[in-house]
Amino acid sequence: MTLKVMNIDPSLCFVANTWVPALSAQTLSLGNPSDGSTICEIARGNADDIACAVGAAEAALVGEWGQMPAFERGRILTRIGTEVLKNINELTTLESMDVGKPTKQARADVIALARYMEFYGGAADKIHGETIPFQDGYTVYTLREPHGVTGHIVPWNYPMQIIGRSVGAALAMGNACVLKPAEEACLTALAFAEICKQAGLPDGALNVVPGLGAEAGAALTAHPSVHHVSFTGSVGVGKMIQSSSAQNAVPVTLELGGKSPQLVFDDADLDAALPFLVNAGIQNAGQTCSASSRILVQRGVYDQVVARMATAYAKLRVGPASDDLELGPLISQRQKDIVQGFIDQGADLRCAATGQIMGNAPGTGAYIAPTLFADVPPDHMLAQQEIFGPVQVVIPFEDEDDAIAIANGTDFGLVASVWTANGARQMRLAKRLRAGQVFLNNYGAAGGVELPFGGVGLSGHGREKGFEALYGFSTLKTVAALHG
Ligand code: NAD
């Protein structure tokens, strides 16, 4: 099966605004998680392709792109956002098919991509240096400058959102980007490149090389002319990338996994909390770095919360992405096996409820029923390790100290939320929780492109999203003039 993405051939790489075959002359098959079929072939880029893409990015920095004023970069990004929205139907279809995302969720990701382009388009000319009062006879000021060539390694779970937040911010600051999308899902990365070209992004400002992580990805992080690496993916690969980038002494932003808790106190508004407790665990079939996989509930409402979550779980339906149910398939059979392995490890636990796989879900798809475990000891592996599937554990707690000890008791620290009517408690816990984002009486703030995002501990370091990302994707030069 072949597929034309926005009239481009998806088996090609995008280098200097031109569609070219991989120098390896090899391709990889892209699978459809809903039925296991092959969607199309994609390029299997290698180190030579990465070298070409980095060369194109370097040329962009000394060419039109590098000389473009910030406001003009902003205009182009804003235009890209507009074009993304004009192509919302095709992008939704591609993402839904490629990732196995229910259509509504894929559509929300397109809108998020457009929002990132609008946000960073507007921000491009709003990051300034400072003048610094110094000794008599000096004038001192700072210049905020792009790193140069930035490498972007993106996973399969939210391709458009992650491209938006990292490539959008990097372009806004005037970097030239080389993007290595995931081998499991890269169609919207290719479509996005074509949209950027059509919106007027100059040659080489964005280059896209699909391929395997160990080949194209590793070559990108090791390339001596890449000056910053942004990685979103697993902890193991993140550590490798940090080591690789250390050889060139370049900064990395690591957005890794999580085991994010929601803390529900006796005084919480349970009607408000319930949809968030469940949705934050099963959205994108649980394949979300900031999925809430641990629900911590105070004793007074514990039984009630477990019962209400179980009722909600029993109504969850799993089926092909195009059926637009609550859950689609997982990304692959491999991911399904991993998640099933975790569920099997819960054989000794109380399974409070499962959702149901619909009868029309093909046996060749990677379907798994969402599963809710209750009364889970905080040190159980299901309460400690990232599952990256639709599995949540419910854990009882006694008081604030107990809740904090459990919430902070994993190696991760991405996001957390607190459900309580007590304002003083909200403030206390927001400070005590070890996480990059804390939500009070909500979860996720609807994605919030404006809100800095990133983790502590094994969840990674560096911040993307919001203005904070613009500092990460730039470097500061201090100029001291002695003029007497
Ligand atoms: P992964 O780490 O296997 O792959 C992510 C990307 O890294 C892919 O593009 C892959 O090709 C590339 N890659 C793999 N090996 C590489 C190497 N040696 N050198 C360079 N690049 C390499 O992760 P995954 O399985 O695609 O995604 C799932 C994981 O990602 C989960 O653990 C999840 O928590 C994490 N994740 C985190 C966030 C976040 O924002 N914190 C977002 C999405 C996913």
Short mmCIF file of C-alpha atoms and ligand atoms in Angstrom, two decimals:
data_model
loop_
_atom_site.label_atom_id
_atom_site.label_comp_id
_atom_site.label_asym_id
_atom_site.label_seq_id
_atom_site.Cartn_x
_atom_site.Cartn_y
_atom_site.Cartn_z
CA MET A 1 0.00 0.00 0.00
CA THR A 2 1.39 3.41 -0.87
CA LEU A 3 0.11 6.69 0.37
CA LYS A 4 0.51 10.22 -0.82
CA VAL A 5 0.72 12.61 2.11
CA MET A 6 -0.32 16.07 0.94
CA ASN A 7 0.97 15.10 -2.50
CA ILE A 8 4.37 14.06 -1.24
CA ASP A 9 5.82 10.58 -1.23
CA PRO A 10 6.14 9.43 2.42
CA SER A 11 9.15 7.26 1.61
CA LEU A 12 11.32 10.37 1.23
CA CYS A 13 13.35 12.59 3.56
CA PHE A 14 12.91 16.37 3.65
CA VAL A 15 16.23 18.21 3.30
CA ALA A 16 16.62 21.88 2.32
CA ASN A 17 12.93 22.09 1.33
CA THR A 18 13.40 19.21 -1.11
CA TRP A 19 12.00 15.67 -0.96
CA VAL A 20 14.83 13.21 -1.44
CA PRO A 21 15.25 9.44 -1.08
CA ALA A 22 17.36 8.25 1.84
CA LEU A 23 21.01 7.78 0.86
CA SER A 24 20.74 4.31 2.39
CA ALA A 25 18.24 3.58 -0.41
CA GLN A 26 16.34 1.61 2.23
CA THR A 27 12.85 1.95 3.60
CA LEU A 28 10.91 0.77 6.65
CA SER A 29 7.29 -0.38 6.77
CA LEU A 30 4.91 1.80 8.74
CA GLY A 31 2.25 -0.26 10.50
CA ASN A 32 -1.40 0.58 11.23
CA PRO A 33 -2.02 -0.24 14.93
CA SER A 34 -5.77 -0.64 14.38
CA ASP A 35 -5.43 -3.71 12.15
CA GLY A 36 -1.74 -4.53 11.82
CA SER A 37 -1.65 -3.74 8.10
CA THR A 38 1.17 -1.83 6.42
CA ILE A 39 0.26 1.79 5.72
CA CYS A 40 3.23 2.63 3.52
CA GLU A 41 7.01 2.63 3.36
CA ILE A 42 9.03 5.39 5.03
CA ALA A 43 12.67 6.34 4.54
CA ARG A 44 15.29 4.55 6.61
CA GLY A 45 17.59 7.53 7.01
CA ASN A 46 21.12 6.85 8.24
CA ALA A 47 24.17 8.83 9.35
CA ASP A 48 24.76 10.09 5.79
CA ASP A 49 21.23 11.46 5.57
CA ILE A 50 21.66 13.12 8.95
CA ALA A 51 24.94 14.67 7.78
CA CYS A 52 23.15 16.12 4.72
CA ALA A 53 20.33 17.46 6.87
CA VAL A 54 22.76 19.06 9.33
CA GLY A 55 24.63 20.58 6.37
CA ALA A 56 21.37 22.03 5.05
CA ALA A 57 20.61 23.47 8.48
CA GLU A 58 24.07 25.04 8.70
CA ALA A 59 23.56 26.59 5.28
CA ALA A 60 20.22 27.99 6.42
CA LEU A 61 21.88 29.71 9.38
CA VAL A 62 24.23 31.66 7.13
CA GLY A 63 21.55 32.16 4.48
CA GLU A 64 18.08 33.66 4.31
CA TRP A 65 16.88 32.06 7.55
CA GLY A 66 19.82 33.25 9.63
CA GLN A 67 19.43 36.82 8.42
CA MET A 68 15.70 37.02 8.85
CA PRO A 69 14.46 39.44 11.52
CA ALA A 70 12.64 37.88 14.46
CA PHE A 71 9.28 39.42 13.56
CA GLU A 72 9.50 37.86 10.10
CA ARG A 73 10.26 34.43 11.59
CA GLY A 74 7.21 34.97 13.77
CA ARG A 75 5.04 35.77 10.77
CA ILE A 76 6.08 32.55 9.05
CA LEU A 77 5.34 30.48 12.15
CA THR A 78 1.94 32.10 12.48
CA ARG A 79 1.27 31.33 8.82
CA ILE A 80 2.28 27.70 9.43
CA GLY A 81 -0.29 27.58 12.23
CA THR A 82 -2.96 28.86 9.87
CA GLU A 83 -2.01 26.27 7.23
CA VAL A 84 -2.06 23.50 9.83
CA LEU A 85 -5.66 24.39 10.64
CA LYS A 86 -6.58 24.54 6.94
CA ASN A 87 -5.31 20.96 6.65
CA ILE A 88 -6.94 19.76 9.86
CA ASN A 89 -8.92 16.96 8.23
CA GLU A 90 -5.97 15.35 6.46
CA LEU A 91 -3.67 15.74 9.47
CA THR A 92 -6.33 14.22 11.74
CA THR A 93 -6.75 11.23 9.44
CA LEU A 94 -3.01 10.67 9.17
CA GLU A 95 -2.36 10.90 12.92
CA SER A 96 -5.35 8.76 13.77
CA MET A 97 -4.31 6.01 11.34
CA ASP A 98 -0.61 6.17 12.15
CA VAL A 99 -0.80 6.31 15.96
CA GLY A 100 -4.13 4.49 16.40
CA LYS A 101 -5.60 7.59 18.06
CA PRO A 102 -9.37 7.98 18.22
CA THR A 103 -10.28 10.72 15.74
CA LYS A 104 -11.33 13.27 18.36
CA GLN A 105 -7.99 12.96 20.14
CA ALA A 106 -6.05 13.22 16.87
CA ARG A 107 -8.00 16.35 15.95
CA ALA A 108 -7.17 17.92 19.31
CA ASP A 109 -3.49 17.26 18.57
CA VAL A 110 -3.74 19.13 15.24
CA ILE A 111 -5.27 22.08 17.04
CA ALA A 112 -2.48 21.94 19.62
CA LEU A 113 0.14 21.97 16.84
CA ALA A 114 -1.49 25.06 15.35
CA ARG A 115 -1.58 26.70 18.80
CA TYR A 116 2.15 26.11 19.28
CA MET A 117 2.85 27.78 15.95
CA GLU A 118 0.61 30.72 16.83
CA PHE A 119 2.11 31.06 20.31
CA TYR A 120 5.73 30.85 19.17
CA GLY A 121 4.96 32.97 16.11
CA GLY A 122 3.76 35.71 18.44
CA ALA A 123 6.67 35.23 20.84
CA ALA A 124 9.51 35.23 18.28
CA ASP A 125 10.22 38.96 18.60
CA LYS A 126 9.48 39.26 22.31
CA ILE A 127 12.57 37.71 23.85
CA HIS A 128 15.15 40.38 24.54
CA GLY A 129 18.52 40.81 26.15
CA GLU A 130 19.13 43.25 29.01
CA THR A 131 21.44 46.08 29.87
CA ILE A 132 23.34 45.53 33.10
CA PRO A 133 24.44 48.42 35.34
CA PHE A 134 28.18 47.90 35.78
CA GLN A 135 31.30 49.89 36.58
CA ASP A 136 31.73 53.44 35.44
CA GLY A 137 33.01 53.62 31.88
CA TYR A 138 31.35 50.40 30.76
CA THR A 139 28.15 49.61 28.93
CA VAL A 140 27.14 45.98 29.38
CA TYR A 141 24.30 44.20 27.65
CA THR A 142 23.21 40.69 26.80
CA LEU A 143 22.18 39.21 23.45
CA ARG A 144 19.90 36.23 23.21
CA GLU A 145 21.01 34.14 20.25
CA PRO A 146 20.03 30.81 18.70
CA HIS A 147 22.15 27.76 19.53
CA GLY A 148 22.57 27.06 15.81
CA VAL A 149 21.55 23.62 14.57
CA THR A 150 19.11 21.91 16.92
CA GLY A 151 18.29 18.19 16.87
CA HIS A 152 14.75 17.04 17.71
CA ILE A 153 14.03 13.40 18.48
CA VAL A 154 10.33 12.73 18.83
CA PRO A 155 8.36 9.67 19.99
CA TRP A 156 5.24 8.15 18.45
CA ASN A 157 2.61 8.94 21.05
CA TYR A 158 1.93 12.65 20.34
CA PRO A 159 3.97 13.43 17.21
CA MET A 160 2.24 16.68 16.33
CA GLN A 161 2.14 18.12 19.84
CA ILE A 162 5.77 17.32 20.52
CA ILE A 163 6.94 18.66 17.15
CA GLY A 164 4.92 21.80 17.85
CA ARG A 165 6.40 22.48 21.24
CA SER A 166 10.01 21.75 20.37
CA VAL A 167 10.43 22.70 16.70
CA GLY A 168 8.10 25.69 17.12
CA ALA A 169 10.17 27.17 19.96
CA ALA A 170 13.49 26.39 18.27
CA LEU A 171 12.45 28.07 15.01
CA ALA A 172 11.08 31.08 16.88
CA MET A 173 14.56 31.68 18.31
CA GLY A 174 16.18 31.36 14.89
CA ASN A 175 17.67 27.88 15.15
CA ALA A 176 17.72 25.55 12.15
CA CYS A 177 16.19 22.18 13.00
CA VAL A 178 16.83 18.57 12.11
CA LEU A 179 13.87 16.43 13.15
CA LYS A 180 14.04 12.65 13.56
CA PRO A 181 10.45 11.43 14.01
CA ALA A 182 9.63 8.01 15.46
CA GLU A 183 9.82 5.04 13.14
CA GLU A 184 6.40 3.88 14.42
CA ALA A 185 4.56 7.09 13.46
CA CYS A 186 5.98 9.83 11.26
CA LEU A 187 3.36 10.78 8.67
CA THR A 188 2.32 14.04 10.30
CA ALA A 189 5.98 15.03 10.69
CA LEU A 190 6.31 14.71 6.90
CA ALA A 191 3.05 16.53 6.27
CA PHE A 192 4.14 19.28 8.66
CA ALA A 193 7.40 19.74 6.74
CA GLU A 194 5.46 20.24 3.52
CA ILE A 195 3.16 22.72 5.24
CA CYS A 196 6.21 24.67 6.51
CA LYS A 197 7.63 24.80 3.00
CA GLN A 198 4.34 26.00 1.53
CA ALA A 199 4.03 28.63 4.27
CA GLY A 200 7.38 30.10 3.21
CA LEU A 201 9.89 28.62 5.68
CA PRO A 202 13.27 29.11 3.96
CA ASP A 203 15.39 26.19 2.75
CA GLY A 204 17.08 24.21 5.49
CA ALA A 205 15.33 25.84 8.47
CA LEU A 206 13.55 22.52 9.05
CA ASN A 207 14.81 19.15 7.82
CA VAL A 208 13.15 15.81 8.53
CA VAL A 209 14.97 12.47 8.43
CA PRO A 210 12.84 9.44 9.34
CA GLY A 211 14.65 6.30 10.39
CA LEU A 212 15.55 4.04 13.27
CA GLY A 213 16.59 5.44 16.62
CA ALA A 214 19.84 3.50 16.73
CA GLU A 215 20.76 4.72 13.24
CA ALA A 216 19.38 8.16 12.33
CA GLY A 217 18.65 9.14 15.95
CA ALA A 218 22.05 8.16 17.29
CA ALA A 219 23.79 9.86 14.35
CA LEU A 220 21.90 13.09 15.04
CA THR A 221 22.82 13.23 18.72
CA ALA A 222 26.46 12.41 17.97
CA HIS A 223 26.89 14.91 15.15
CA PRO A 224 29.48 17.53 16.14
CA SER A 225 27.62 20.37 14.40
CA VAL A 226 24.40 19.86 16.37
CA HIS A 227 24.39 22.45 19.15
CA HIS A 228 21.35 21.44 21.18
CA VAL A 229 19.33 18.23 21.41
CA SER A 230 15.71 18.01 22.42
CA PHE A 231 14.59 14.47 23.18
CA THR A 232 11.21 13.12 24.19
CA GLY A 233 11.02 9.42 24.83
CA SER A 234 12.04 6.66 27.19
CA VAL A 235 14.35 6.94 30.17
CA GLY A 236 16.87 4.46 28.79
CA VAL A 237 17.28 6.23 25.47
CA GLY A 238 17.30 9.61 27.23
CA LYS A 239 20.31 8.57 29.29
CA MET A 240 22.11 7.39 26.14
CA ILE A 241 21.38 10.69 24.44
CA GLN A 242 22.67 12.69 27.37
CA SER A 243 25.91 10.68 27.22
CA SER A 244 26.18 11.11 23.49
CA SER A 245 25.59 14.86 23.65
CA ALA A 246 28.12 15.12 26.45
CA GLN A 247 30.82 14.04 23.98
CA ASN A 248 30.16 17.29 22.11
CA ALA A 249 29.44 19.21 25.35
CA VAL A 250 26.06 20.41 24.05
CA PRO A 251 22.91 20.95 26.16
CA VAL A 252 20.03 18.51 26.04
CA THR A 253 16.41 18.78 27.03
CA LEU A 254 15.06 15.43 28.18
CA GLU A 255 11.31 14.86 28.42
CA LEU A 256 11.07 11.32 29.74
CA GLY A 257 8.39 9.26 31.40
CA GLY A 258 6.34 9.58 34.55
CA LYS A 259 4.27 7.90 37.25
CA SER A 260 2.11 10.90 37.91
CA PRO A 261 -0.25 10.88 40.91
CA GLN A 262 -3.58 12.53 41.62
CA LEU A 263 -4.23 13.08 45.33
CA VAL A 264 -7.89 13.00 46.31
CA PHE A 265 -8.72 14.29 49.80
CA ASP A 266 -11.89 13.62 51.79
CA ASP A 267 -13.14 17.17 51.10
CA ALA A 268 -12.66 16.98 47.31
CA ASP A 269 -15.46 17.70 44.87
CA LEU A 270 -15.71 14.13 43.59
CA ASP A 271 -18.15 14.96 40.81
CA ALA A 272 -15.57 17.36 39.38
CA ALA A 273 -12.64 15.01 39.99
CA LEU A 274 -14.06 11.77 38.60
CA PRO A 275 -13.73 12.46 34.86
CA PHE A 276 -10.14 13.68 35.36
CA LEU A 277 -9.19 10.71 37.50
CA VAL A 278 -10.17 8.31 34.74
CA ASN A 279 -9.42 10.28 31.56
CA ALA A 280 -5.92 11.21 32.65
CA GLY A 281 -5.14 7.52 32.82
CA ILE A 282 -6.74 6.27 29.64
CA GLN A 283 -6.34 9.14 27.18
CA ASN A 284 -4.30 8.00 24.15
CA ALA A 285 -4.71 4.49 25.58
CA GLY A 286 -2.50 5.48 28.50
CA GLN A 287 0.46 6.16 26.20
CA THR A 288 1.02 9.63 27.59
CA CYS A 289 4.13 10.72 29.42
CA SER A 290 1.99 12.74 31.81
CA ALA A 291 -0.65 10.01 32.19
CA SER A 292 -1.97 9.82 35.73
CA SER A 293 -1.24 6.21 36.53
CA ARG A 294 -1.53 6.52 40.34
CA ILE A 295 -4.69 7.63 42.11
CA LEU A 296 -4.07 8.31 45.81
CA VAL A 297 -7.28 8.57 47.84
CA GLN A 298 -7.85 9.52 51.47
CA ARG A 299 -9.52 6.82 53.56
CA GLY A 300 -12.80 8.70 54.12
CA VAL A 301 -13.75 8.63 50.42
CA TYR A 302 -11.60 5.72 49.30
CA ASP A 303 -14.32 3.09 48.80
CA GLN A 304 -16.56 5.62 47.08
CA VAL A 305 -13.83 6.71 44.64
CA VAL A 306 -12.87 3.14 43.77
CA ALA A 307 -16.52 2.25 43.17
CA ARG A 308 -17.16 5.29 41.00
CA MET A 309 -13.98 4.77 38.98
CA ALA A 310 -14.89 1.11 38.51
CA THR A 311 -18.31 2.13 37.16
CA ALA A 312 -16.63 4.52 34.72
CA TYR A 313 -14.13 1.84 33.65
CA ALA A 314 -16.89 -0.64 32.85
CA LYS A 315 -18.21 1.86 30.28
CA LEU A 316 -14.86 2.38 28.51
CA ARG A 317 -14.83 1.03 24.97
CA VAL A 318 -11.76 0.07 22.96
CA GLY A 319 -11.82 -0.19 19.18
CA PRO A 320 -10.33 0.92 15.85
CA ALA A 321 -9.12 4.52 15.80
CA SER A 322 -11.66 5.49 13.15
CA ASP A 323 -14.54 4.37 15.42
CA ASP A 324 -13.58 7.26 17.73
CA LEU A 325 -14.27 5.46 21.00
CA GLU A 326 -12.67 6.28 24.34
CA LEU A 327 -9.61 4.16 23.52
CA GLY A 328 -7.95 3.04 20.32
CA PRO A 329 -5.28 0.35 20.04
CA LEU A 330 -1.78 0.64 21.47
CA ILE A 331 0.92 1.65 19.02
CA SER A 332 2.16 -1.91 18.30
CA GLN A 333 1.97 -5.57 19.26
CA ARG A 334 5.28 -5.06 21.06
CA GLN A 335 3.77 -2.33 23.23
CA LYS A 336 0.72 -4.51 23.83
CA ASP A 337 2.96 -7.35 25.05
CA ILE A 338 4.77 -4.98 27.41
CA VAL A 339 1.51 -3.65 28.88
CA GLN A 340 0.00 -7.14 29.15
CA GLY A 341 3.16 -8.20 31.00
CA PHE A 342 2.51 -5.47 33.58
CA ILE A 343 -1.15 -6.45 33.93
CA ASP A 344 -0.05 -10.04 34.53
CA GLN A 345 2.18 -8.78 37.34
CA GLY A 346 -1.01 -7.56 39.02
CA ALA A 347 -2.42 -11.08 39.39
CA ASP A 348 -2.01 -10.78 43.17
CA LEU A 349 -3.85 -7.44 43.28
CA ARG A 350 -7.56 -6.55 43.41
CA CYS A 351 -8.69 -5.81 39.86
CA ALA A 352 -11.53 -3.34 40.47
CA ALA A 353 -12.70 -3.14 36.85
CA THR A 354 -11.78 -3.40 33.19
CA GLY A 355 -13.14 -1.77 30.07
CA GLN A 356 -14.19 -3.74 27.03
CA ILE A 357 -12.71 -4.39 23.62
CA MET A 358 -15.44 -4.07 21.00
CA GLY A 359 -16.34 -7.07 18.87
CA ASN A 360 -15.31 -5.38 15.60
CA ALA A 361 -11.73 -4.72 16.76
CA PRO A 362 -9.55 -6.80 14.41
CA GLY A 363 -7.56 -9.56 16.10
CA THR A 364 -4.52 -8.22 14.24
CA GLY A 365 -4.77 -4.86 16.05
CA ALA A 366 -2.92 -4.03 19.29
CA TYR A 367 -5.93 -3.79 21.60
CA ILE A 368 -5.86 -3.99 25.35
CA ALA A 369 -8.69 -3.47 27.85
CA PRO A 370 -8.11 -0.63 30.33
CA THR A 371 -7.55 -2.08 33.78
CA LEU A 372 -8.04 -0.56 37.23
CA PHE A 373 -6.29 -2.06 40.24
CA ALA A 374 -7.30 -1.10 43.80
CA ASP A 375 -5.63 -1.37 47.24
CA VAL A 376 -2.22 -1.39 45.60
CA PRO A 377 0.79 -1.21 47.93
CA PRO A 378 2.82 1.91 47.06
CA ASP A 379 5.97 -0.14 46.55
CA HIS A 380 4.35 -2.65 44.17
CA MET A 381 5.99 -2.60 40.73
CA LEU A 382 2.69 -1.47 39.17
CA ALA A 383 2.79 1.57 41.47
CA GLN A 384 6.45 2.29 40.74
CA GLN A 385 7.19 1.60 37.08
CA GLU A 386 5.91 3.43 34.05
CA ILE A 387 3.51 1.13 32.18
CA PHE A 388 2.66 3.36 29.20
CA GLY A 389 -0.71 1.72 28.73
CA PRO A 390 -4.25 2.10 30.10
CA VAL A 391 -3.58 0.81 33.60
CA GLN A 392 -4.21 2.76 36.80
CA VAL A 393 -3.59 1.84 40.42
CA VAL A 394 -5.58 3.20 43.36
CA ILE A 395 -3.75 3.59 46.67
CA PRO A 396 -5.29 4.65 50.01
CA PHE A 397 -3.64 7.25 52.27
CA GLU A 398 -4.28 8.61 55.77
CA ASP A 399 -3.20 12.27 55.84
CA GLU A 400 -1.12 14.89 54.05
CA ASP A 401 2.24 13.53 55.16
CA ASP A 402 1.28 10.04 54.11
CA ALA A 403 0.01 11.32 50.74
CA ILE A 404 3.23 13.24 50.07
CA ALA A 405 5.42 10.28 51.02
CA ILE A 406 3.55 8.05 48.54
CA ALA A 407 3.28 10.70 45.82
CA ASN A 408 7.00 11.54 45.97
CA GLY A 409 7.97 7.90 46.46
CA THR A 410 8.94 7.00 42.89
CA ASP A 411 11.97 7.86 40.76
CA PHE A 412 9.80 10.07 38.53
CA GLY A 413 8.47 13.60 38.91
CA LEU A 414 6.60 14.87 35.88
CA VAL A 415 3.17 16.13 36.96
CA ALA A 416 0.84 15.78 39.96
CA SER A 417 -2.56 17.00 40.97
CA VAL A 418 -4.38 17.67 44.23
CA TRP A 419 -8.13 17.53 44.70
CA THR A 420 -9.20 19.36 47.86
CA ALA A 421 -11.41 22.27 48.86
CA ASN A 422 -8.88 23.37 51.48
CA GLY A 423 -6.95 26.34 50.06
CA ALA A 424 -4.14 26.21 52.60
CA ARG A 425 -3.62 22.53 51.84
CA GLN A 426 -3.51 23.30 48.11
CA MET A 427 -0.68 25.78 48.68
CA ARG A 428 1.23 23.46 51.03
CA LEU A 429 1.06 20.48 48.74
CA ALA A 430 1.90 22.42 45.59
CA LYS A 431 5.22 23.20 47.28
CA ARG A 432 5.84 19.74 48.68
CA LEU A 433 5.08 17.70 45.56
CA ARG A 434 8.14 16.70 43.55
CA ALA A 435 7.00 17.40 40.00
CA GLY A 436 7.49 19.80 37.11
CA GLN A 437 3.80 20.75 37.04
CA VAL A 438 1.20 20.67 39.82
CA PHE A 439 -2.51 21.02 39.13
CA LEU A 440 -4.98 22.08 41.81
CA ASN A 441 -8.51 20.75 41.32
CA ASN A 442 -7.84 19.86 37.68
CA TYR A 443 -5.42 17.73 35.71
CA GLY A 444 -3.40 18.89 32.73
CA ALA A 445 -4.95 22.37 32.32
CA ALA A 446 -6.17 21.26 28.89
CA GLY A 447 -2.62 20.92 27.61
CA GLY A 448 -1.79 24.63 27.97
CA VAL A 449 0.84 25.47 25.31
CA GLU A 450 1.72 28.54 27.41
CA LEU A 451 2.63 26.47 30.48
CA PRO A 452 6.26 25.38 30.99
CA PHE A 453 6.49 21.60 31.06
CA GLY A 454 9.16 19.10 32.05
CA GLY A 455 10.23 16.86 34.86
CA VAL A 456 12.56 16.20 37.73
CA GLY A 457 14.32 12.94 38.56
CA LEU A 458 13.93 10.25 35.91
CA SER A 459 11.24 12.34 34.23
CA GLY A 460 14.05 14.43 32.75
CA HIS A 461 15.26 17.99 32.83
CA GLY A 462 14.87 21.23 30.93
CA ARG A 463 11.54 22.85 30.15
CA GLU A 464 9.54 22.98 26.96
CA LYS A 465 6.33 24.88 26.23
CA GLY A 466 5.60 28.47 27.15
CA PHE A 467 8.20 31.26 27.13
CA GLU A 468 10.53 29.09 29.18
CA ALA A 469 11.27 26.96 26.10
CA LEU A 470 12.53 30.04 24.28
CA TYR A 471 15.28 30.44 26.87
CA GLY A 472 16.17 26.77 26.50
CA PHE A 473 16.38 27.06 22.72
CA SER A 474 18.71 30.06 22.87
CA THR A 475 21.99 31.02 24.43
CA LEU A 476 23.01 34.23 26.17
CA LYS A 477 25.97 36.36 25.15
CA THR A 478 27.24 39.13 27.42
CA VAL A 479 28.80 42.15 25.73
CA ALA A 480 30.92 44.47 27.88
CA ALA A 481 32.07 47.69 26.20
CA LEU A 482 34.74 49.80 27.95
CA HIS A 483 34.40 53.26 26.52
CA GLY A 484 35.63 55.44 29.38
P1 NAD B 1 11.99 5.65 22.69
O1 NAD B 1 12.90 6.30 23.65
O2 NAD B 1 12.25 4.25 22.31
O3 NAD B 1 11.95 6.46 21.29
C1 NAD B 1 11.75 7.83 21.22
C2 NAD B 1 12.53 8.39 20.04
O4 NAD B 1 13.90 8.16 20.25
C3 NAD B 1 12.19 7.72 18.70
O5 NAD B 1 12.21 8.70 17.68
C4 NAD B 1 13.33 6.75 18.51
O6 NAD B 1 13.61 6.46 17.17
C5 NAD B 1 14.49 7.53 19.11
N1 NAD B 1 15.60 6.70 19.56
C6 NAD B 1 15.59 5.41 19.98
N2 NAD B 1 16.84 4.99 20.27
C7 NAD B 1 17.66 6.04 20.02
C8 NAD B 1 19.07 6.23 20.14
N3 NAD B 1 19.89 5.27 20.54
N4 NAD B 1 19.57 7.44 19.82
C9 NAD B 1 18.78 8.45 19.41
N5 NAD B 1 17.44 8.32 19.26
C10 NAD B 1 16.89 7.13 19.58
O7 NAD B 1 10.59 5.88 23.33
P2 NAD B 1 9.19 5.45 22.75
O8 NAD B 1 9.00 4.01 22.98
O9 NAD B 1 9.09 5.93 21.35
O10 NAD B 1 8.20 6.33 23.64
C11 NAD B 1 7.76 5.90 24.87
C12 NAD B 1 8.51 6.56 26.01
O11 NAD B 1 8.63 7.96 25.81
C13 NAD B 1 7.79 6.40 27.33
O12 NAD B 1 8.69 6.02 28.32
C14 NAD B 1 7.25 7.81 27.63
O13 NAD B 1 7.06 8.11 28.95
C15 NAD B 1 8.23 8.68 26.98
N6 NAD B 1 7.60 9.94 26.57
C16 NAD B 1 7.82 11.06 27.30
C17 NAD B 1 7.21 12.27 26.97
C18 NAD B 1 7.46 13.53 27.75
O14 NAD B 1 7.13 14.61 27.29
N7 NAD B 1 8.01 13.47 28.96
C19 NAD B 1 6.37 12.33 25.87
C20 NAD B 1 6.16 11.17 25.13
C21 NAD B 1 6.78 9.98 25.49
#
